[in-house]
XYZ file of C-alpha atoms in Angstrom:
642
model
C -69.282 67.447 55.641
C -69.228 63.565 56.212
C -68.348 61.657 59.156
C -66.193 58.583 57.825
C -65.664 55.685 59.514
C -62.687 53.956 57.710
C -60.671 50.537 58.347
C -57.122 50.148 56.774
C -56.015 53.469 57.900
C -52.705 52.362 59.010
C -51.873 50.300 55.778
C -50.251 51.607 52.577
C -53.300 52.955 50.725
C -55.093 53.738 54.310
C -52.347 56.145 55.566
C -51.946 57.778 51.938
C -55.880 57.861 51.953
C -56.292 59.709 55.162
C -53.866 62.205 54.009
C -56.154 62.927 51.569
C -59.180 62.857 53.325
C -57.563 65.209 55.864
C -57.180 67.951 53.318
C -61.412 68.252 53.333
C -63.646 69.055 56.573
C -64.635 65.724 57.211
C -64.992 63.991 60.955
C -63.258 60.910 60.547
C -63.222 57.826 63.341
C -60.222 55.585 62.498
C -60.140 51.938 62.802
C -56.575 51.147 64.632
C -55.155 48.267 67.314
C -53.362 50.662 69.511
C -53.132 54.397 70.554
C -49.396 53.789 70.008
C -49.667 52.657 66.423
C -52.253 55.376 65.940
C -49.723 57.845 67.290
C -46.935 56.472 65.157
C -49.392 56.979 61.819
C -50.329 60.746 63.322
C -46.058 61.032 63.521
C -45.461 59.702 59.698
C -48.481 61.995 58.354
C -46.837 64.801 60.450
C -49.660 65.579 62.453
C -47.587 66.467 65.990
C -49.185 68.425 68.484
C -49.246 71.494 66.449
C -51.603 69.871 64.046
C -54.434 70.036 66.105
C -57.365 71.028 64.046
C -56.474 67.621 62.062
C -56.294 65.745 64.885
C -59.299 66.972 66.533
C -61.134 65.938 63.800
C -59.402 62.637 62.302
C -59.197 60.361 65.669
C -58.861 56.852 66.912
C -61.181 53.842 67.664
C -59.303 51.421 69.126
C -60.407 47.842 67.788
C -59.624 44.884 65.627
C -61.418 43.486 62.297
C -60.426 40.117 63.634
C -62.687 40.555 66.704
C -66.258 40.074 67.232
C -68.242 43.645 66.812
C -64.555 44.428 65.692
C -63.724 44.968 69.088
C -65.047 48.263 69.595
C -65.802 49.839 73.239
C -69.599 50.582 73.902
C -68.913 54.575 73.696
C -66.716 54.047 70.592
C -69.270 51.850 69.000
C -71.662 54.531 69.410
C -69.464 57.402 68.109
C -69.107 54.738 64.755
C -72.621 54.809 64.763
C -73.141 58.308 63.619
C -70.904 57.562 60.691
C -72.702 58.308 57.114
C -69.977 57.285 54.860
C -67.445 53.704 55.674
C -64.699 53.116 54.371
C -63.906 49.496 54.158
C -60.165 49.003 53.245
C -58.502 46.848 55.852
C -57.261 43.696 56.019
C -53.336 42.513 55.099
C -50.975 42.372 52.175
C -50.001 39.161 52.166
C -50.537 36.804 49.689
C -49.608 33.537 52.082
C -51.213 33.871 54.793
C -53.347 30.721 55.498
C -57.225 29.997 54.837
C -58.190 29.947 58.434
C -56.500 33.609 59.101
C -58.140 34.938 55.520
C -61.212 34.024 56.485
C -61.120 35.892 59.780
C -59.500 39.413 58.659
C -61.778 38.831 55.305
C -65.247 37.417 55.110
C -65.631 37.504 58.993
C -64.927 41.361 59.138
C -66.920 41.479 55.896
C -70.119 40.227 58.198
C -69.147 42.638 61.113
C -69.203 45.755 58.561
C -72.294 44.881 57.308
C -74.166 44.648 60.740
C -72.385 47.818 61.808
C -73.728 49.177 58.526
C -77.443 47.708 59.098
C -76.957 49.808 62.667
C -76.563 52.920 61.213
C -79.062 52.148 58.569
C -81.613 51.863 61.438
C -80.147 55.559 63.262
C -80.594 57.690 59.884
C -79.324 55.583 56.510
C -75.399 54.820 55.387
C -75.436 57.182 52.290
C -72.235 55.432 51.076
C -70.414 52.035 51.581
C -66.935 52.042 49.768
C -65.109 48.849 49.678
C -61.602 48.572 48.582
C -60.805 45.225 47.260
C -58.130 43.376 44.989
C -59.145 43.850 41.015
C -58.392 40.170 40.685
C -62.281 39.886 41.850
C -64.273 38.185 39.248
C -68.273 39.228 40.414
C -70.173 40.732 38.079
C -73.917 42.320 38.424
C -74.766 38.808 36.050
C -72.518 36.033 37.952
C -73.109 36.851 41.758
C -76.716 35.634 41.436
C -75.121 32.708 40.511
C -71.712 32.370 42.660
C -71.621 28.318 42.789
C -69.349 28.167 39.443
C -67.267 31.285 40.526
C -66.614 30.525 43.714
C -65.850 26.793 42.977
C -62.905 27.892 40.331
C -61.470 30.989 43.298
C -61.182 27.546 45.351
C -58.513 25.924 42.806
C -56.683 29.299 43.935
C -54.849 30.806 47.460
C -57.025 30.955 49.865
C -56.213 34.804 50.434
C -57.565 35.436 46.894
C -60.664 32.999 48.029
C -61.698 34.630 51.120
C -60.969 38.449 49.805
C -63.252 37.734 46.605
C -66.206 35.759 49.150
C -65.614 39.162 51.177
C -66.256 41.153 48.469
C -69.358 39.476 47.191
C -71.092 39.296 50.892
C -71.081 42.967 51.015
C -72.636 43.132 47.474
C -74.820 40.978 48.825
C -75.717 43.046 51.707
C -76.002 46.283 49.959
C -78.807 44.972 48.124
C -80.082 43.392 51.391
C -79.989 47.214 53.490
C -80.320 49.417 50.785
C -77.309 51.410 51.003
C -75.140 53.009 47.844
C -72.061 50.872 47.516
C -68.942 51.888 45.583
C -66.398 48.527 44.998
C -62.749 50.031 44.399
C -60.608 47.331 42.517
C -57.061 48.447 42.552
C -54.613 46.790 40.323
C -51.222 46.077 42.200
C -50.413 49.401 44.498
C -47.070 50.759 43.887
C -45.262 54.120 45.106
C -46.362 57.583 45.114
C -46.567 59.250 41.591
C -44.331 61.922 43.308
C -41.413 60.270 44.303
C -42.027 56.060 43.995
C -41.663 55.101 47.591
C -43.173 51.349 48.037
C -43.091 49.974 51.801
C -45.416 47.205 50.690
C -43.025 45.057 49.167
C -45.419 42.081 48.370
C -46.422 43.471 44.671
C -44.123 44.459 41.926
C -41.303 43.524 45.014
C -42.092 39.872 44.465
C -40.543 40.330 40.625
C -37.689 43.058 41.963
C -36.917 40.364 44.356
C -36.762 37.626 41.659
C -34.988 39.586 39.340
C -32.400 40.696 41.767
C -31.424 37.026 42.591
C -31.156 36.516 38.790
C -34.476 34.519 38.509
C -35.932 36.265 35.894
C -34.014 35.034 32.739
C -37.509 33.460 31.962
C -40.228 35.987 32.080
C -44.072 34.540 33.191
C -46.350 35.583 30.703
C -43.586 37.141 28.260
C -45.245 39.585 26.073
C -48.478 38.228 25.882
C -49.653 39.191 29.969
C -48.632 41.932 31.918
C -49.021 43.263 35.782
C -51.393 45.724 36.079
C -49.810 48.752 38.365
C -51.694 51.564 39.718
C -49.849 54.124 41.984
C -50.821 54.550 45.767
C -51.422 58.140 45.769
C -53.961 57.917 42.568
C -56.092 55.562 44.749
C -55.862 57.518 47.967
C -57.111 60.333 45.502
C -59.924 58.260 44.061
C -61.091 57.214 47.110
C -61.491 60.956 48.524
C -63.247 61.375 45.540
C -66.040 58.894 46.597
C -66.618 60.426 49.940
C -67.331 63.844 48.158
C -69.641 62.157 45.519
C -73.146 63.646 46.750
C -75.858 61.002 45.077
C -73.502 57.864 44.470
C -75.185 54.987 42.447
C -76.758 52.074 44.078
C -73.720 49.742 43.241
C -70.840 50.501 40.993
C -67.308 48.714 40.548
C -64.205 50.996 40.131
C -61.361 49.599 38.208
C -57.653 51.140 39.036
C -55.779 50.313 36.071
C -54.648 51.314 32.619
C -55.521 50.392 29.828
C -53.566 47.248 28.697
C -52.647 49.313 25.078
C -50.497 51.510 27.109
C -49.612 49.129 29.882
C -46.219 47.368 29.680
C -46.111 43.941 28.739
C -44.092 40.889 31.740
C -41.464 40.883 29.090
C -41.107 44.903 29.328
C -41.823 45.109 32.669
C -38.935 42.355 33.621
C -36.625 43.615 31.000
C -36.764 47.279 33.052
C -36.262 46.136 36.374
C -33.297 44.283 35.361
C -32.199 47.357 33.808
C -32.901 49.417 37.033
C -31.235 46.553 39.169
C -28.083 46.108 36.661
C -28.201 43.064 36.082
C -28.766 41.060 32.809
C -31.938 41.142 30.856
C -34.426 38.154 30.406
C -34.092 36.498 27.069
C -37.108 34.318 27.119
C -40.141 33.696 28.200
C -42.651 31.073 29.855
C -46.318 30.392 30.404
C -47.662 31.388 33.770
C -49.611 27.980 34.510
C -46.394 25.869 33.841
C -44.415 28.167 35.549
C -47.472 27.707 38.635
C -46.811 23.442 37.927
C -43.091 24.331 38.264
C -43.369 25.899 41.172
C -45.165 22.959 43.054
C -42.360 20.757 42.108
C -39.061 20.855 45.040
C -36.931 22.362 42.538
C -39.218 24.933 42.002
C -39.603 25.334 45.808
C -36.348 26.525 45.822
C -36.427 29.626 43.497
C -37.847 31.230 46.509
C -41.325 32.717 44.179
C -44.224 32.391 45.994
C -46.954 30.739 43.695
C -49.377 32.833 44.966
C -47.536 35.680 43.222
C -48.704 34.634 39.580
C -52.009 35.233 40.533
C -51.957 38.659 39.936
C -50.172 38.160 36.178
C -53.258 38.202 33.534
C -53.266 38.103 29.814
C -53.134 41.571 28.274
C -56.515 40.619 25.834
C -58.706 40.273 29.768
C -61.027 42.832 29.495
C -61.664 44.969 32.742
C -64.705 47.470 32.519
C -62.448 50.721 33.109
C -64.503 52.905 31.873
C -66.640 54.421 35.075
C -63.472 54.959 36.429
C -61.894 56.879 33.654
C -65.378 58.908 32.942
C -65.263 60.018 37.153
C -61.529 60.803 36.943
C -62.074 62.380 33.552
C -65.046 64.508 34.973
C -62.979 65.967 38.087
C -59.478 66.373 35.835
C -57.395 63.688 38.347
C -54.194 61.627 36.553
C -54.973 58.365 36.437
C -52.062 56.976 34.400
C -48.749 55.115 35.974
C -46.201 57.593 35.474
C -43.673 55.619 33.059
C -40.726 58.515 34.334
C -41.375 57.427 38.327
C -41.422 53.464 37.515
C -37.256 53.465 38.142
C -37.823 55.281 41.406
C -39.962 53.268 42.391
C -38.027 49.873 41.582
C -34.977 51.825 43.486
C -37.005 51.927 46.401
C -38.157 48.136 46.338
C -34.929 47.104 45.791
C -33.871 49.315 48.803
C -36.500 48.338 50.760
C -36.047 44.683 50.588
C -32.409 44.768 51.636
C -32.927 47.101 54.456
C -36.145 46.935 55.488
C -37.921 49.202 57.608
C -35.362 51.805 58.201
C -36.325 55.032 60.399
C -35.754 58.563 59.541
C -37.391 60.359 62.557
C -38.273 63.951 61.557
C -37.351 62.858 57.810
C -39.940 62.609 55.113
C -39.259 60.823 51.587
C -39.265 63.333 48.860
C -37.154 63.684 45.019
C -34.822 66.498 43.611
C -34.869 66.296 40.268
C -33.709 62.463 39.748
C -32.608 61.912 43.387
C -34.303 60.325 45.828
C -34.516 62.158 49.296
C -35.203 62.689 53.095
C -36.275 66.070 53.552
C -37.460 68.032 56.698
C -38.642 71.885 57.198
C -36.386 73.697 59.287
C -40.158 74.506 61.561
C -39.963 70.783 62.340
C -42.985 70.073 61.102
C -43.527 67.886 58.219
C -44.492 69.794 54.381
C -45.720 67.811 51.553
C -43.691 65.122 49.900
C -42.170 66.434 46.695
C -41.650 70.288 47.982
C -40.625 70.513 44.113
C -43.662 70.067 42.727
C -45.593 73.245 43.074
C -48.793 72.146 43.763
C -47.584 70.316 46.745
C -45.603 72.583 48.000
C -48.064 74.593 50.860
C -47.536 73.360 54.509
C -50.366 71.249 55.293
C -50.471 72.341 58.603
C -51.420 75.475 60.465
C -48.144 77.995 59.809
C -46.036 79.829 62.600
C -45.321 83.896 62.028
C -43.099 83.812 59.248
C -39.223 83.936 59.747
C -36.449 84.842 57.410
C -35.839 81.936 55.092
C -32.797 80.035 55.998
C -30.813 78.151 52.786
C -31.715 74.451 52.321
C -28.776 72.574 53.547
C -28.376 69.711 50.886
C -26.406 67.035 52.158
C -24.276 64.522 49.585
C -22.791 61.294 50.565
C -19.974 59.496 49.811
C -19.217 55.869 48.569
C -20.112 53.082 50.701
C -22.845 55.236 51.940
C -26.075 56.924 52.265
C -28.864 59.488 52.840
C -29.590 57.512 55.621
C -25.979 57.503 56.881
C -25.583 61.250 57.066
C -29.081 62.038 59.383
C -27.586 62.015 62.768
C -25.695 64.958 61.060
C -28.415 66.671 59.042
C -30.743 65.961 62.599
C -27.961 68.801 63.910
C -29.280 71.822 62.227
C -33.002 71.764 63.436
C -33.331 75.507 62.414
C -32.830 74.799 58.674
C -34.706 73.367 56.102
C -32.869 69.826 55.664
C -32.343 67.638 52.324
C -30.175 64.799 52.056
C -30.109 63.133 48.672
C -29.013 59.870 47.491
C -26.667 59.388 44.611
C -27.747 57.889 41.157
C -27.341 53.758 41.667
C -26.912 53.971 45.547
C -29.621 54.093 48.200
C -33.404 54.703 46.741
C -32.386 56.435 43.844
C -32.085 54.963 40.022
C -28.648 54.796 38.556
C -28.453 57.405 35.808
C -27.364 55.356 32.892
C -24.830 57.614 30.892
C -22.021 56.102 29.573
C -19.289 58.263 31.835
C -20.055 57.131 35.076
C -18.453 60.802 37.166
C -20.385 62.750 34.764
C -23.878 60.903 35.148
C -23.116 61.787 39.091
C -22.140 65.585 38.380
C -25.249 66.099 36.012
C -27.614 64.222 38.623
C -26.604 66.482 41.191
C -26.817 69.562 39.143
C -30.153 68.723 38.431
C -31.279 67.800 41.449
C -29.498 71.417 43.040
C -31.986 73.133 39.723
C -34.801 71.480 41.557
C -34.647 74.134 44.891
C -35.979 77.016 44.307
C -33.189 79.291 45.796
C -29.650 78.891 46.666
C -28.833 75.644 48.496
C -26.099 75.242 51.438
C -23.874 72.206 49.873
C -22.066 69.929 51.845
C -20.536 67.440 50.361
C -18.210 64.396 51.939
C -15.860 62.243 50.310
C -17.141 61.595 46.903
C -19.914 63.842 47.717
C -17.488 66.509 48.491
C -15.466 66.006 44.723
C -19.144 65.769 43.307
C -20.364 69.144 45.314
C -16.955 71.180 43.403
C -17.991 70.282 40.084
C -21.125 71.071 40.922
C -20.444 74.548 41.745
C -17.968 74.880 39.149
C -21.451 74.673 36.463
C -24.011 76.084 38.639
C -21.912 78.508 40.935
C -25.462 80.979 41.021
C -27.260 78.119 41.937
C -24.939 77.154 45.394
C -25.169 79.784 49.011
C -22.024 78.533 50.593
C -19.927 75.120 49.800
C -18.801 73.112 52.651
C -16.209 70.045 51.378
C -16.035 67.351 54.137
C -13.121 65.143 53.118
C -13.226 65.763 49.837
C -11.757 63.291 47.144
C -10.604 65.977 45.424
C -7.592 63.770 44.371
C -7.733 60.161 43.060
C -8.435 57.474 44.921
C -5.575 54.333 45.306
C -4.874 52.613 42.130
C -6.209 49.321 43.435
C -9.801 50.941 43.104
C -8.726 50.820 39.356
C -10.750 47.781 37.924
C -14.252 47.931 38.285
C -14.265 43.800 37.890
C -12.408 43.696 40.639
C -13.883 46.150 42.800
C -17.146 44.159 42.280
C -15.854 40.880 43.161
C -14.459 42.520 46.582
C -17.741 43.613 47.026
C -19.451 40.878 46.840
C -17.663 38.701 48.882
C -17.142 41.487 51.703
C -18.249 40.276 55.272
C -18.707 42.186 58.832
C -15.548 40.974 59.938
C -13.104 42.132 56.580
C -15.578 45.167 56.212
C -14.481 46.660 59.574
C -10.830 45.693 59.471
C -10.525 47.607 56.024
C -12.920 50.537 57.830
C -9.721 50.615 60.260
C -6.883 49.964 58.142
C -7.938 52.730 55.415
C -8.453 55.189 58.613
C -12.094 55.773 58.266
C -12.491 55.359 61.484
C -9.529 56.510 63.725
C -11.177 53.540 66.424
C -13.364 50.416 66.213
C -15.114 52.100 68.924
C -16.261 55.070 66.683
C -17.577 52.389 63.887
C -21.158 52.845 64.247
C -23.255 49.493 64.310
C -26.069 51.025 62.358
C -23.075 52.285 59.627
C -21.727 48.402 59.383
C -24.806 47.375 59.155
C -26.619 49.812 56.375
C -22.959 49.047 54.275
C -23.650 45.451 54.410
C -27.544 45.147 53.456
C -27.059 47.923 50.364
C -24.055 45.848 49.301
C -26.969 42.788 49.165
C -28.017 44.793 46.075
C -26.597 44.254 42.480
C -27.148 47.858 41.435
C -25.938 49.267 44.627
C -22.565 46.665 44.331
C -22.335 47.366 40.524
C -22.370 51.209 40.964
C -20.249 51.043 44.324
C -17.547 49.369 41.986
C -18.025 51.560 39.204
C -17.820 54.538 41.264
C -14.590 53.819 43.077
C -12.726 52.653 39.650
C -13.477 55.964 38.401
C -12.335 58.007 41.249
C -9.121 55.985 40.874
C -9.448 57.392 37.748
C -10.223 61.025 38.095
C -8.231 63.805 36.437
C -7.937 67.389 38.534
C -9.528 70.189 38.104
C -7.628 72.908 35.841
C -5.688 75.160 38.029
C -7.992 78.390 37.383
C -11.208 76.409 37.904
C -8.937 74.760 40.740
C -8.066 78.272 42.562
C -11.588 79.814 42.517
C -12.856 76.520 43.736
C -10.695 77.069 47.153
C -11.436 80.595 47.074
C -15.131 79.884 48.005
C -15.214 76.740 49.588
C -14.645 75.697 53.189
C -13.206 72.348 53.747
C -13.310 70.029 57.176
C -9.991 67.785 57.287
C -9.570 64.815 59.036
C -5.912 64.651 59.904
C -6.011 60.910 60.848
C -7.180 59.720 57.584
C -3.630 58.219 55.548
C -5.402 56.467 52.656
C -6.562 59.863 50.920
C -3.518 62.344 50.506
C -3.907 65.969 51.458
C -1.692 68.149 48.966
C -1.015 71.475 50.370
C -1.872 73.360 47.482
C -5.236 72.051 48.043
C -5.888 73.580 51.104
C -8.736 76.268 51.525
C -8.738 79.819 52.917
C -11.461 78.410 54.751
C -9.713 74.688 55.850
C -10.384 73.650 59.621
C -8.586 70.455 60.594
C -10.759 67.928 62.969
C -8.940 65.256 64.193
C -10.355 62.403 63.179
C -10.279 59.802 60.164
C -12.466 59.852 56.250
C -15.608 59.130 57.872
C -15.537 61.666 60.677
C -19.018 63.375 59.364
C -20.599 59.692 60.537
C -18.371 59.267 63.916
C -18.886 62.561 64.880
C -21.972 64.448 63.776
C -22.263 66.482 66.307
C -18.983 67.857 66.355
C -18.671 68.014 62.666
C -21.925 70.613 62.981
C -20.175 72.456 65.122
C -17.168 73.488 62.600
C -19.612 73.649 59.951
C -21.806 76.410 62.156
C -18.286 78.036 62.689
C -17.305 78.067 58.617
C -20.856 79.783 58.313
C -24.123 78.041 56.515
């Protein structure tokens, strides 16, 4: 097995690559700026104290790409000099950085990496240098011997691309001078995992998502003649991991990680898809990227807020890229390499979420996907499982297992309106002994909208599909709207639900004031913090202002900045106001099986005596008691039986 020295291990591509490499038996030294940052990465990857076997093989070395000698101490440098494989994936994903900063983190860092490679060569030989650099780097075996014309053209563009490309050239030259095998990996615009779509790096496709959300994409740059090449981050990570295992890599090989344009989406198609997912008007025209670039240089263009540099990633669909080496290697090892069209709505919804909320801490919970719903999940052991346990090949724990214990049913939490999976995390955290899953309903949080003709039917069908994605029956816990949907889901798949808990379920129609989706949308668009707090108290969502978590108010206001969530909320409230009750026989069966928690201080939602379950428990709190009183809610749920 190899000893790998890796830069960029804390970045978007890097963390996924580390996760892939951890499956092998390699020793890895990872360049990080601080021990605390490394601990964050380990926690995010689930490498807790119980993962000693991984942490003993994969260790940090403290340093910085922008410092002489990479900022390594003498002892750490000695460790690194025993490496036989280098993965250089470091550098910021920030197309707006200055030339001086770009020179340090790309070109100067390349020189430092070559000095390190030279020293490793002297000590026994570098077996493989893997350099990860963007797909717009223009170098080939032909033009790198006469670089001046190419450099002159690059100098017309942003310094970010210029310095990245100069770093690529320098490492190619260094590999030839020093005689080590070099693989250049050119990922296209990197998007979220092909398993669930999470995309914390918002500088690529996120620029288009943000512009579309703001109504700035009615005219599409490039139209049907250009495209934005995309690649899933886990596909990049798998490819890099594959290269580390190549016994005899070619002297120099370039791999372009992008699809064939014939199976990709044109800019017109891509922006139309984004508009559909964000629930805004579709584009109705196109503009040449060159003309748009000139427009963005004007005072009017600067007000649009679209970085001119972002146009660099849009290419003509007839631009040739030599993808044969990539295709050949992936075919040889039978690895996936295509963008999954069915995952694009999840990627777009996730980017929309990231852009309005920023980084949302989900301590102990990881991103997943259950059927058509995005999820936050945590295993009952308190340790991380794979990202998407609904996919058979990803269900095995990557950490050492404790002796088997009796499997508890997964607790599946479903939120209400003006809420999301994140809002119920404090409640879900009260059950460390259980596997826990929280889903975002369609069009809320990180989940794409269902686009069904009937709003409520779409929500119910999506929840049912999510429930079916579990291997065994779940304990279903629904709050408010989530309670109503949980009740409907139970009526359709009772065999997939072990226990049904309804928290302040909206089993009766909402107030008539919400019947107009149009007026709801207008009110939500104008909603401000002061008004939101007043309404929450007036409608007895909370008893007292002190009961309202600041984080909840922040979440709701940020969530409503998304046109996707705003429209979905408006239509869902309208549908709730028009909802019909259950047929008598179905309602009787439901109330016989369900456990209900009811907040007695809720004055907005009427509670008819005939809706009382045999296992109804009252709590002296308002409608949002699962959010304001998570500990008490958890205690009562345990009393009712999970």
